[in-house]
CSV table of C-alpha atoms in Angstrom, one decimal:
chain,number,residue,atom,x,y,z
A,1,UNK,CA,4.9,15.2,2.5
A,2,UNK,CA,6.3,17.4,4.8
A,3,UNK,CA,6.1,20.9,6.0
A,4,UNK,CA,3.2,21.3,4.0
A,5,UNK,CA,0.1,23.7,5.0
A,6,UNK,CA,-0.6,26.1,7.9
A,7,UNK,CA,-0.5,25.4,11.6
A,8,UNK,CA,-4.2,24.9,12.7
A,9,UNK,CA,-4.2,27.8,15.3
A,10,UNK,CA,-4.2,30.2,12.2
A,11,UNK,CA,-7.3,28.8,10.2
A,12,UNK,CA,-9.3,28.1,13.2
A,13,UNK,CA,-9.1,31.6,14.9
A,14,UNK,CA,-9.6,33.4,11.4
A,15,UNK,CA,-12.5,31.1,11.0
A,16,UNK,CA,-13.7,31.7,14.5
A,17,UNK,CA,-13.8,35.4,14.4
A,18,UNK,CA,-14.9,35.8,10.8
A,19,UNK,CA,-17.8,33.3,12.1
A,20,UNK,CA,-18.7,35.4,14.7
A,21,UNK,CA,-17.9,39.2,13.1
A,22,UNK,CA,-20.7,37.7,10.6
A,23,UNK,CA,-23.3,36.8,13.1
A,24,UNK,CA,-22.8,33.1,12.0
A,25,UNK,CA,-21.1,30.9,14.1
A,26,UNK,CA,-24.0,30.0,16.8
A,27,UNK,CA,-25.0,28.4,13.5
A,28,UNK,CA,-22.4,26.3,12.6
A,29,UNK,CA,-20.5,23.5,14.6
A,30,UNK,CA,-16.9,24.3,14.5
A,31,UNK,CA,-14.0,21.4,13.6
A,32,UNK,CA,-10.6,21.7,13.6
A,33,UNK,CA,-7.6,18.7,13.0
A,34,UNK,CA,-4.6,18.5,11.8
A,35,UNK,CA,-2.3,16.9,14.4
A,36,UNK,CA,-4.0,17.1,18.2
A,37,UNK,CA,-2.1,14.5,20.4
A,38,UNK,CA,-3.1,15.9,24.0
A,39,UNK,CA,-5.6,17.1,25.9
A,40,UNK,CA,-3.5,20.4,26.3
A,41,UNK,CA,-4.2,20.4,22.5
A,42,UNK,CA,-8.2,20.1,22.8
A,43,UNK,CA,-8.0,22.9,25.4
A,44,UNK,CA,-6.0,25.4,23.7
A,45,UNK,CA,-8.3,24.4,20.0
A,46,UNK,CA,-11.2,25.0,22.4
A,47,UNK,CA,-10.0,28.8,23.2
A,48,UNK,CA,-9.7,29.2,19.9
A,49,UNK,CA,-12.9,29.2,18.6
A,50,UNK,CA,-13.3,25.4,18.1
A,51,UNK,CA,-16.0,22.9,20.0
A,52,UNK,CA,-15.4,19.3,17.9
A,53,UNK,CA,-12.0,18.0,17.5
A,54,UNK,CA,-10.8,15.5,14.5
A,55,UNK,CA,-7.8,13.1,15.6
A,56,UNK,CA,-6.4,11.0,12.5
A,57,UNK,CA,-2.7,9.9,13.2
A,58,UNK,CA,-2.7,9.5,17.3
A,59,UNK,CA,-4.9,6.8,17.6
A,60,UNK,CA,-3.4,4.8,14.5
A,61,UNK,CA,-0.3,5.2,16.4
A,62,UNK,CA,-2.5,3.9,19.7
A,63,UNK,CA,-3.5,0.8,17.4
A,64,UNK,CA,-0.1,0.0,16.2
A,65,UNK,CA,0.6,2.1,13.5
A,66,UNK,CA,4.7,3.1,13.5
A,67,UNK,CA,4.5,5.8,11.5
A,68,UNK,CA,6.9,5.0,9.0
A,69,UNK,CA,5.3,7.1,6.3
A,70,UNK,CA,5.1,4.5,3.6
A,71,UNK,CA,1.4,4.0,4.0
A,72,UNK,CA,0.7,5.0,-0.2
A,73,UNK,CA,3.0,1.6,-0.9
A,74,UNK,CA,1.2,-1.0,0.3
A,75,UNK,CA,3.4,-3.3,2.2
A,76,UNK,CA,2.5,-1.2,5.8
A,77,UNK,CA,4.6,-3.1,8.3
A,78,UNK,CA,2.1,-3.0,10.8
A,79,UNK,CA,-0.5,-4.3,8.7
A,80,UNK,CA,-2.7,-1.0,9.1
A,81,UNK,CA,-2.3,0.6,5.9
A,82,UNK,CA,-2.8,-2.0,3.4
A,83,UNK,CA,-4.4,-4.5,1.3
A,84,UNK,CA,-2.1,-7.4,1.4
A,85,UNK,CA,-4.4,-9.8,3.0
A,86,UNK,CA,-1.1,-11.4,4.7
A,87,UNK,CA,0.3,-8.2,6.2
A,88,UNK,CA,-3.1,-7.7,7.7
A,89,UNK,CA,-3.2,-11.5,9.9
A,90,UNK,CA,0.7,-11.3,10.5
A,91,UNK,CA,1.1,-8.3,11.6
A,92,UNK,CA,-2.1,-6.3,12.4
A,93,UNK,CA,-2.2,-6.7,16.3
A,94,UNK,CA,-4.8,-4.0,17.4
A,95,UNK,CA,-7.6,-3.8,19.0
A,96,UNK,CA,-10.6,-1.4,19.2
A,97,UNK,CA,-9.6,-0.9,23.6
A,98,UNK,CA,-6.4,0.6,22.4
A,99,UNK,CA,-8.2,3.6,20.9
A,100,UNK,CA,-10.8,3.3,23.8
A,101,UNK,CA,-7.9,3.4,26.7
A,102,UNK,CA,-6.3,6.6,24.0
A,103,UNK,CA,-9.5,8.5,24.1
A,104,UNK,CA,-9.9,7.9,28.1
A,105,UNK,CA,-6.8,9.3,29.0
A,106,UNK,CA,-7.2,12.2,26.9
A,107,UNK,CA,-10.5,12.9,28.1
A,108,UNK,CA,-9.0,12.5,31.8
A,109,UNK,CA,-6.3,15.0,30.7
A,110,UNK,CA,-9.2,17.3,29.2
A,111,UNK,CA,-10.8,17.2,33.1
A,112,UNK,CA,-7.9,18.3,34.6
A,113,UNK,CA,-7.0,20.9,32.8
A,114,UNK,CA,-10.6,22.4,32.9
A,115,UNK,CA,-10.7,21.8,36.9
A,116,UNK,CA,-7.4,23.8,36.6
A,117,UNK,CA,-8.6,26.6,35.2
A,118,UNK,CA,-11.9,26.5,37.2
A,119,UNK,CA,-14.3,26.0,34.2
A,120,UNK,CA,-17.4,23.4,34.4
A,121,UNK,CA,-17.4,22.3,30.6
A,122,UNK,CA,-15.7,22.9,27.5
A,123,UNK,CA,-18.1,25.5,25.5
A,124,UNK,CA,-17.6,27.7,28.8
A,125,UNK,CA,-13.7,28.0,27.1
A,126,UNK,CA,-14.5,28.8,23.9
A,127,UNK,CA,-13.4,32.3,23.2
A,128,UNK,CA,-11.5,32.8,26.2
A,129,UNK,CA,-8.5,34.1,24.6
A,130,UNK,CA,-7.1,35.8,27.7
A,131,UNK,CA,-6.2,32.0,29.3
A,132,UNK,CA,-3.7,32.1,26.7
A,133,UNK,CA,-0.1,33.9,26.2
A,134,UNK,CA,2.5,34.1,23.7
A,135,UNK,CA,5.8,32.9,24.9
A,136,UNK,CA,8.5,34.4,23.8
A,137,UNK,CA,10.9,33.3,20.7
A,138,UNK,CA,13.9,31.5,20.9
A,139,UNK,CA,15.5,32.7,18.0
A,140,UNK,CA,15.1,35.8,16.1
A,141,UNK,CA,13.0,34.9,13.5
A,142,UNK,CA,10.7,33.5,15.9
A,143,UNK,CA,10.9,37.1,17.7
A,144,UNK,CA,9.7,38.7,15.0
A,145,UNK,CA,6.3,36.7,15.4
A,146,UNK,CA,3.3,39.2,16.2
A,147,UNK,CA,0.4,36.8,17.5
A,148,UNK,CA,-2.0,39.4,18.8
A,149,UNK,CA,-4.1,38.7,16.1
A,150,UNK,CA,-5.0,34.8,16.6
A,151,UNK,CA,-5.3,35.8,20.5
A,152,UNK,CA,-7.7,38.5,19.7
A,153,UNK,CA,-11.1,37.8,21.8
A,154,UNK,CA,-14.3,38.3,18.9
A,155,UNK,CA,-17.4,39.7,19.7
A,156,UNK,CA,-20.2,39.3,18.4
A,157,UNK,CA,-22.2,42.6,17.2
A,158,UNK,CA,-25.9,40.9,18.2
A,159,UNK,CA,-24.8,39.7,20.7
A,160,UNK,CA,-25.4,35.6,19.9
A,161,UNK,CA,-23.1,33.0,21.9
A,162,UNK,CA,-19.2,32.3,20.6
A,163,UNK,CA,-20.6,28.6,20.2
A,164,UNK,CA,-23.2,26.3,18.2
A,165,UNK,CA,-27.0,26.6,19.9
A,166,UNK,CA,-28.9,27.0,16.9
A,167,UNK,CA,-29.5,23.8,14.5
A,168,UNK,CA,-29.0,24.7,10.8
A,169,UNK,CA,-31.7,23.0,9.0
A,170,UNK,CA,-31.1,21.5,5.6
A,171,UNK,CA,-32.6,23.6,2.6
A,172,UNK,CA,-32.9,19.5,1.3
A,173,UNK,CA,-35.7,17.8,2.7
A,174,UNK,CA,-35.1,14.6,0.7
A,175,UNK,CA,-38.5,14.6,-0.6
A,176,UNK,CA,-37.8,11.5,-3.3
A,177,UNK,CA,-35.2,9.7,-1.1
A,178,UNK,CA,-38.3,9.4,1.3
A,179,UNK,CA,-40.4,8.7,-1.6
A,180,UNK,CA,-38.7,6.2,-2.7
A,181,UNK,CA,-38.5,4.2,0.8
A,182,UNK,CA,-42.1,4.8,1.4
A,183,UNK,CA,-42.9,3.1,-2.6
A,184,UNK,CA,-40.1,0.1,-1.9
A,185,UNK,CA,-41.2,-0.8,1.7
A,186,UNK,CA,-43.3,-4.0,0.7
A,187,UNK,CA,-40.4,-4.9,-1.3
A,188,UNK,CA,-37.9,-4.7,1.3
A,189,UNK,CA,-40.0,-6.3,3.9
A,190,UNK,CA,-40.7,-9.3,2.1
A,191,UNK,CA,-37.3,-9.3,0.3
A,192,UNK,CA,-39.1,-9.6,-2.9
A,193,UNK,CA,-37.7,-6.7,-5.0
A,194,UNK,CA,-39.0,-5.0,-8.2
A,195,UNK,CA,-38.7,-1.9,-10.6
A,196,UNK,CA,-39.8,1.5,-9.6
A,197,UNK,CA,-40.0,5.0,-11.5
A,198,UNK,CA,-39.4,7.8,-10.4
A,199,UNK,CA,-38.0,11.5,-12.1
A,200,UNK,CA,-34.9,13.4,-10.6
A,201,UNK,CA,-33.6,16.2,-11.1
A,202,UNK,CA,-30.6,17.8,-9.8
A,203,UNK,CA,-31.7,19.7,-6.1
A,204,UNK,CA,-32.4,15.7,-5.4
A,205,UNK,CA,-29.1,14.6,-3.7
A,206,UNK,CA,-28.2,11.4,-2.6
A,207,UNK,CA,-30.4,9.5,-4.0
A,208,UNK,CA,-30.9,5.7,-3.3
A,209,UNK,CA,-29.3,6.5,-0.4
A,210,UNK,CA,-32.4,5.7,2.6
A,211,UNK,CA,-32.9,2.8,0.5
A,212,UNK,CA,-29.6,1.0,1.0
A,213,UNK,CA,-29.7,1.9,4.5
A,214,UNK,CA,-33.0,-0.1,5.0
A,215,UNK,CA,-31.6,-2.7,3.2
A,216,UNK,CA,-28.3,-3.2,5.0
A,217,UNK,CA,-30.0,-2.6,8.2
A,218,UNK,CA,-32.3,-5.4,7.7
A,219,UNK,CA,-30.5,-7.5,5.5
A,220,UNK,CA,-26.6,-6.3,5.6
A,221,UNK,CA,-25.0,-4.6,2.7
A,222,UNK,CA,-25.8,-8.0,0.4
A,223,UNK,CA,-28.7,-9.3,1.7
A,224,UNK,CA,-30.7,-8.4,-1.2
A,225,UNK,CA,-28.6,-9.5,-4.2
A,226,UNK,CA,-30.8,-12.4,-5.6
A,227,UNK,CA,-34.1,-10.3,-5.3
A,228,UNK,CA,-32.7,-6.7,-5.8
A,229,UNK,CA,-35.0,-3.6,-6.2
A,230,UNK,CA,-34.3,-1.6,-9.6
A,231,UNK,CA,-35.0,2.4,-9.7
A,232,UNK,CA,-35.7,3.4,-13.3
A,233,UNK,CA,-35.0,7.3,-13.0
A,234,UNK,CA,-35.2,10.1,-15.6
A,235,UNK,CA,-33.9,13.5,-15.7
A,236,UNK,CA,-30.3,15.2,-13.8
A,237,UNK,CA,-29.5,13.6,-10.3
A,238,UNK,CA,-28.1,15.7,-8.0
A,239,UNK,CA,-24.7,15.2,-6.1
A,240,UNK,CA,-24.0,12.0,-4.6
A,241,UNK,CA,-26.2,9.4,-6.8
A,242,UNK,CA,-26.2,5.8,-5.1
A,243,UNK,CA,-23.8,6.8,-2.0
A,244,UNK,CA,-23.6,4.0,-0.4
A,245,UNK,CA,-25.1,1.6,-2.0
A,246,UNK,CA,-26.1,-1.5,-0.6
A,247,UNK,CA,-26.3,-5.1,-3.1
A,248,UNK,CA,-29.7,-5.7,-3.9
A,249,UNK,CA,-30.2,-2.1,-5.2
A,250,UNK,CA,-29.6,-1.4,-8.8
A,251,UNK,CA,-30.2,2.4,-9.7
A,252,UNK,CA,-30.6,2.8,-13.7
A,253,UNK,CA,-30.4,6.4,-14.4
A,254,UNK,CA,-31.2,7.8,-18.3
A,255,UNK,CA,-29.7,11.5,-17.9
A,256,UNK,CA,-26.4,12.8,-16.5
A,257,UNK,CA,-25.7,13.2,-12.7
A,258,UNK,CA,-23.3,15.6,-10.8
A,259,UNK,CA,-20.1,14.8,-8.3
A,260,UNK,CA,-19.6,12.1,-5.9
A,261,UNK,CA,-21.6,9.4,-7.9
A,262,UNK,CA,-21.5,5.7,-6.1
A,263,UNK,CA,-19.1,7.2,-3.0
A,264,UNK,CA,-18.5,4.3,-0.8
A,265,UNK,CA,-20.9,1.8,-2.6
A,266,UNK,CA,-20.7,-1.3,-1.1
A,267,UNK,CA,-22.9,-3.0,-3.8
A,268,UNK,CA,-25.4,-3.0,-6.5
A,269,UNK,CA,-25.2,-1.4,-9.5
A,270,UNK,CA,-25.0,2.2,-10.8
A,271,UNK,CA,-26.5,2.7,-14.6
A,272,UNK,CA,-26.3,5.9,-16.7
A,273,UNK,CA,-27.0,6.6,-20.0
A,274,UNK,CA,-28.2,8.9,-22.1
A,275,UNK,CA,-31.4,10.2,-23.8
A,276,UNK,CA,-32.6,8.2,-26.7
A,277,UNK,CA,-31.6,10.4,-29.8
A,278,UNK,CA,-29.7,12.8,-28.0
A,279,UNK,CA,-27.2,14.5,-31.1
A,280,UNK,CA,-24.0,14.5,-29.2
A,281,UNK,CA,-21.5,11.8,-29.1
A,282,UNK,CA,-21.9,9.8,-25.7
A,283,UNK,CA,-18.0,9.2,-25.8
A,284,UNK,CA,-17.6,13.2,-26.2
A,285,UNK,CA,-19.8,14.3,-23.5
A,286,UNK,CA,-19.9,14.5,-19.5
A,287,UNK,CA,-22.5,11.8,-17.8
A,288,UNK,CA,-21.1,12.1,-14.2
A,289,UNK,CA,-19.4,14.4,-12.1
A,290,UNK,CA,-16.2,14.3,-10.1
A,291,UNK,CA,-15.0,12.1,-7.8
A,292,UNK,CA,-17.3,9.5,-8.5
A,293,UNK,CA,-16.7,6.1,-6.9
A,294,UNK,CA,-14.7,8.2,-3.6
A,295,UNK,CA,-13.6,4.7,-1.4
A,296,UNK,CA,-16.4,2.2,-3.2
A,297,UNK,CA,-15.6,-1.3,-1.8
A,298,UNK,CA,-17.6,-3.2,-4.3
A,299,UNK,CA,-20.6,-3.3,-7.0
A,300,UNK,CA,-20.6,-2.3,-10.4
A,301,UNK,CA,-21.3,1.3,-12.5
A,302,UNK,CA,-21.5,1.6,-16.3
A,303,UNK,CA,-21.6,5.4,-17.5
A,304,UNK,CA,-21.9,6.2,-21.2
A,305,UNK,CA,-20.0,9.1,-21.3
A,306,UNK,CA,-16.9,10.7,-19.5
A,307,UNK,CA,-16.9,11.1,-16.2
A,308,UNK,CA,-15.0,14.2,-14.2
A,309,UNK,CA,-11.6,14.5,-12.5
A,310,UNK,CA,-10.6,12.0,-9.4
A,311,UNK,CA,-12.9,8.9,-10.9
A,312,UNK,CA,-12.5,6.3,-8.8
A,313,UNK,CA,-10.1,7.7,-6.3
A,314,UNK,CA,-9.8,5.6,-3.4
A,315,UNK,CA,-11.6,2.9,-5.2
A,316,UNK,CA,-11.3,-0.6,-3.5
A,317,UNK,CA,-13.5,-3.3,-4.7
A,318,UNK,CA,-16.1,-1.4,-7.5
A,319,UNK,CA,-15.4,-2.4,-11.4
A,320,UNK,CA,-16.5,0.4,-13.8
A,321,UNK,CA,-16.9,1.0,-17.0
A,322,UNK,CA,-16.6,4.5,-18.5
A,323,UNK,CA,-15.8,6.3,-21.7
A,324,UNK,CA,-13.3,8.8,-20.8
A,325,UNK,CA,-12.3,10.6,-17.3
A,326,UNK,CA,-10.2,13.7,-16.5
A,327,UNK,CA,-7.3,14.4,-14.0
A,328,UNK,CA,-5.8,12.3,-11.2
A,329,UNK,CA,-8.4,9.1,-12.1
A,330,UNK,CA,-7.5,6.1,-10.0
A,331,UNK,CA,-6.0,7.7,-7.7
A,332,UNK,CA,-5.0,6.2,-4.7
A,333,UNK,CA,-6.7,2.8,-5.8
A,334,UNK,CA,-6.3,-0.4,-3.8
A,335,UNK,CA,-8.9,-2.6,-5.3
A,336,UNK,CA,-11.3,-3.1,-8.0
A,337,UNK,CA,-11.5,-2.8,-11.9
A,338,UNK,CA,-11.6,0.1,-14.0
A,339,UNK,CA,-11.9,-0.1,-17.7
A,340,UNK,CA,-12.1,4.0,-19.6
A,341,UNK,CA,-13.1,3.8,-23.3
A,342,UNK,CA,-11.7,7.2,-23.6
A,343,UNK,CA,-8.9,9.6,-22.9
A,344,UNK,CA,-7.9,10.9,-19.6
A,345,UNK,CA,-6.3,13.6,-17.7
A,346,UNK,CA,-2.8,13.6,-16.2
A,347,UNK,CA,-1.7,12.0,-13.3
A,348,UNK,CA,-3.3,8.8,-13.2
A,349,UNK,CA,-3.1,6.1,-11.1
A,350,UNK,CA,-1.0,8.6,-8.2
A,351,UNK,CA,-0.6,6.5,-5.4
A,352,UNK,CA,-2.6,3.7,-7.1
A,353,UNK,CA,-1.7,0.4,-4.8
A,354,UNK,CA,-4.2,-2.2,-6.0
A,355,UNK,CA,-6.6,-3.1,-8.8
A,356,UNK,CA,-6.0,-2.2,-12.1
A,357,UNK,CA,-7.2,-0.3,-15.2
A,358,UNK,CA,-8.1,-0.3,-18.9
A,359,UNK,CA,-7.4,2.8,-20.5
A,360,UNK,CA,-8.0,3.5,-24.2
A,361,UNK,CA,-5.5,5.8,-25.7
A,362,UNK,CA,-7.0,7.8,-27.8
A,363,UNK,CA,-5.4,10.9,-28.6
A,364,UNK,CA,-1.4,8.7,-28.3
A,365,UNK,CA,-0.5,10.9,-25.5
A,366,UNK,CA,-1.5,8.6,-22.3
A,367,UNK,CA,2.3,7.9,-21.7
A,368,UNK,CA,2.8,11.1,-20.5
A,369,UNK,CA,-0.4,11.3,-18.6
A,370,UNK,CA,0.6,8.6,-15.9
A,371,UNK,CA,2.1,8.8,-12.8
A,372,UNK,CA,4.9,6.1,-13.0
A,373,UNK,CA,6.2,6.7,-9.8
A,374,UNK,CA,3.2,4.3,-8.8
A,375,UNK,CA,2.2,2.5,-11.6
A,376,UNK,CA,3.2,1.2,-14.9
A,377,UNK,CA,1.4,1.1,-18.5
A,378,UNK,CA,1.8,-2.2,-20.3
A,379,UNK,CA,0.2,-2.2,-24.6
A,380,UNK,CA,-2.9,-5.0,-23.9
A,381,UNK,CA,-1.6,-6.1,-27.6
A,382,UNK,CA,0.0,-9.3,-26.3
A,383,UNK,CA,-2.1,-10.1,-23.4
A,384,UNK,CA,-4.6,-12.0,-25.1
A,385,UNK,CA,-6.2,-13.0,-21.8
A,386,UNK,CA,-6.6,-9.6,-20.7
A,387,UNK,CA,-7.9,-8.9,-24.1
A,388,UNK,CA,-11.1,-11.0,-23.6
A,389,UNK,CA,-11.5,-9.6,-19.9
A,390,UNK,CA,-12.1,-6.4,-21.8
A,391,UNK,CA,-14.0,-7.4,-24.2
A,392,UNK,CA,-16.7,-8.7,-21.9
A,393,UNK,CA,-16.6,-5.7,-19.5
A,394,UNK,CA,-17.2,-3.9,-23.0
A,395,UNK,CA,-20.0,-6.3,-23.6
A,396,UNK,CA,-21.4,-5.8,-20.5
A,397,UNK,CA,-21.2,-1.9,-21.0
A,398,UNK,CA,-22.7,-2.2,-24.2
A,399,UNK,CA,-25.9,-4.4,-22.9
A,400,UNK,CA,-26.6,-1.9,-19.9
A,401,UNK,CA,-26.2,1.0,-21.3
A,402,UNK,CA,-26.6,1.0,-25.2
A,403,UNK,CA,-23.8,2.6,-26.1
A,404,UNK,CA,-22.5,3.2,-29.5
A,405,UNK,CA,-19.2,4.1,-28.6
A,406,UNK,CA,-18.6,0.7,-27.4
A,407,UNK,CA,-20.6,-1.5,-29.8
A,408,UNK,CA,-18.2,0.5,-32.4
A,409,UNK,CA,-15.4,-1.2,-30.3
A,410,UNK,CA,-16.9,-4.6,-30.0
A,411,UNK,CA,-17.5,-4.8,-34.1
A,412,UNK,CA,-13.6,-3.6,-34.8
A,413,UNK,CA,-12.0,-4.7,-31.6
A,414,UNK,CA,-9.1,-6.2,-32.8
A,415,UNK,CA,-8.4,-2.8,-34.4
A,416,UNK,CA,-8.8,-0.8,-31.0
A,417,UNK,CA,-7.0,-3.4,-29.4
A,418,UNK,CA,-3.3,-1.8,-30.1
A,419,UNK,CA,-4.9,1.9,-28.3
A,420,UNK,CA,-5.5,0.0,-24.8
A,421,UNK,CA,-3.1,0.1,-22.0
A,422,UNK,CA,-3.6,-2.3,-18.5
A,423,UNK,CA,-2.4,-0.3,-15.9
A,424,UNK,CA,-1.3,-1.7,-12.9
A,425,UNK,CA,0.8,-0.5,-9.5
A,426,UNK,CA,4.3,-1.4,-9.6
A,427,UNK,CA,4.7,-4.2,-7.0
A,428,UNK,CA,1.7,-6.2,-8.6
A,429,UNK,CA,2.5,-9.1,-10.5
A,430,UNK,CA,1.0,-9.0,-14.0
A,431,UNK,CA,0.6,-12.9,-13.9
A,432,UNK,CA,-1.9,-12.9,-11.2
A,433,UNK,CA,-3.9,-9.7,-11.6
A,434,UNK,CA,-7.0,-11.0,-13.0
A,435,UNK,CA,-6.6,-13.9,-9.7
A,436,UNK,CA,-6.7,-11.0,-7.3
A,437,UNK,CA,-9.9,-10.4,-5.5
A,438,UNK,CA,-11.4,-7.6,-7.6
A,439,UNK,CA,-14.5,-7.4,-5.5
A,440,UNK,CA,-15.5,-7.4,-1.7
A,441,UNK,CA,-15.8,-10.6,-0.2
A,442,UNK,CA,-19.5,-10.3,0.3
A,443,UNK,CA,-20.0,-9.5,-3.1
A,444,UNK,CA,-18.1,-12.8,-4.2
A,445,UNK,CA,-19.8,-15.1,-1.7
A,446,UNK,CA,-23.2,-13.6,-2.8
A,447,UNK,CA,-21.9,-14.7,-6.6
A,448,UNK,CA,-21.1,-18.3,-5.6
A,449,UNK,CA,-24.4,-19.1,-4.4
């Protein structure tokens, strides 16, 4: 994608005097990216309005990366942007000092220029509009350009500094994530595990997550696997519901949670199912958010019910089991194994490089929903091996979470058979898919023992 977007200077000087015209931004920490090389860069952001700086594509180039721009296909010849295993030990050569030595210089380069101008640190700059000029255009469109407005110095009507002094403190105090800890610390010390109760509702975000920090900090993200701790929770979780979650914690929720559930999981297990005798059809109704699953590397998550848009987007190592899912699901995949019971939105699999995906077509329209310019749809109704994969991720679905939807399945399953669809990037080799490693590594040693 190119030529996309805004230059940065525009959004980060609205933002900076908007922030300020509002009394606001001695509140707020100010970040700005989108393609900062130099330390002339950092300065000129820092005039601007901004006093933390986000560098993305500069120090993958430092590490190696030669920006060739095929990064969504999987075969990066560098090794940097990719699963292949192979790729990586070939051809991977870099080393955390390269980004060190990258940082260094720029920081040098930041020094200078700051010595230049006669200022002692960087929040002295900030706001300081009148170190900077507009040169003049080189062509006539480019003379048309009025800038006054992005070099236009804000003041602040009470007066507060043009920078962050003032720490925002979170209306969330994490009252049950703290809870919880304090109720599971005899567990966790003695690695014994156990079940534990608690209620949730939705103001309680990011839950389970203290837990699986003490965890991996003690133990590593699968230290507790053989023992693990079970939360039994009842009511509406709030947004980001087992982020992060280590192995040894398995979170069984009866209820529905909001966005973001099991972002970046490394472990564990994720359970959510409805209220016993609840009238609506669990196959018809939203149990989870969106973009649940964001970048999980590995553990497992049954929902019975459909989950939002983006579901499992950057997934590389966590195999699900849902019952329906809405736009751009799997997107940008490189691992793991997703199995819907349901319909889906459009675009899926976008950009999809590894893993794969079950996906019942229910309503004979998921040909056109898929993004074949990344992956293809095969009919599971000759690949009778695949078949039984799927049966006993159904089976497994079924015995976690109860659902009716897929015990209808398992009882007539050579009848739903013919609505399933594997999908799978292009490049991988249908022979070999269920071979692949489909979980993280520590998740398949923890297995083998």
């Amino acid at each position: 994608m190119k030529y996309a977007g805004c230059p940065w200077e525009l959004g980060l000087a609205e933002t900076q005097q908007a922030l300020v015209a509002n009394n606001l931004r001695h509140k707020i920490r100010l970040q700005v990216d989108g393609g900062l090389k130099t330390g002339l860069d950092v300065v000129k952001a820092a005039i601007l309005g901004a006093e933390s700086f986000g560098f993305g594509t500069a120090p993958m180039v430092a590490m190696g990366c030669k920006f060739l721009r095929i990064c969504h296909l999987n075969n990066c010849a560098t090794g940097v942007a990719t699963q292949d295993e192979t790729l990586r030990k070939e051809y991977f050569k870099g080393l955390p000092e390269m980004v060190v030595n990258y940082f260094t210089g720029l920081a040098d380069e930041v020094r200078e220029l700051l010595a230049e101008l006669g200022v002692e640190k960087l929040t002295d700059l900030i706001g300081r509009t009148d170190l900077l000029e507009a040169v003049e255009g080189m062509t006539a469109k480019q003379s048309k350009l009025d800038l006054s407005n992005i070099l236009e110095a804000p003041v602040s009507p009470l007066s507060h500094p043009l920078y962050w002094t003032e720490p925002n403190q979170p209306f969330d105090k994490a009252e049950l994530n703290q809870k919880i800890v304090e109720e599971t610390e005899t567990a966790v010390e003695n690695r014994s595990g156990g079940s534990f109760y608690f209620d949730v509702r939705n103001t309680d975000r990011s839950v389970g997550a203290r837990l699986s920090g003490s965890v991996a900090k003690r133990y590593g993200n699968q230290g507790m696997a053989t023992s693990p701790i079970k939360l039994y929770l009842d009511g509406t979780a709030g947004q980001s519901l087992g982020v992060w979650n280590a192995g040894g914690v398995e979170i069984y929720l009866t209820g529905d949670a909001n966005d973001y559930v099991g972002k970046g999981m490394a472990g564990g297990k994720l359970v959510i199912k409805p209220h016993v005798g609840t009238t609506f059809t669990c196959n018809d109704a939203t149990i989870v958010g969106n973009t649940c699953l964001y970048g999980a590397t590995g553990g497992k998550l049954y929902a019975a019910g459909t989950a939002g848009e983006r579901f499992g987007v950057r997934n590389s190592g966590t195999i699900a089991v849902i019952e329906g899912a809405g736009d751009n699901a799997c997107e940008y995949m490189t691992g793991g194994i997703v199995a819907i019971l349901g319909s889906t939105g459009v675009n899926f699999g976008a950009g999809m490089t590894g893993g794969f995906a079950y996906v019942m077509d229910s309503n004979d329209d998921f040909e056109g929903r898929v993004n074949t310019e990344s992956v293809e749809a095969i009919s599971l109704s000759d690949l009778y091996i695949h078949q039984e994969h799927l049966r006993g991720l159904i089976a497994e679905h079924l015995e976690e979470t109860g659902s009716v939807h897929a015990e209808n399945i398992l009882a007539n399953f050579d009848e739903w058979i013919p609505k399933f669809y594997l999908v799978k990037p292009k490049a991988a080799d249908l022979r070999t898919l269920l071979g692949h490693q489909s979980r993280s590594a520590a998740e398949l040693r923890v297995q083998a023992q």
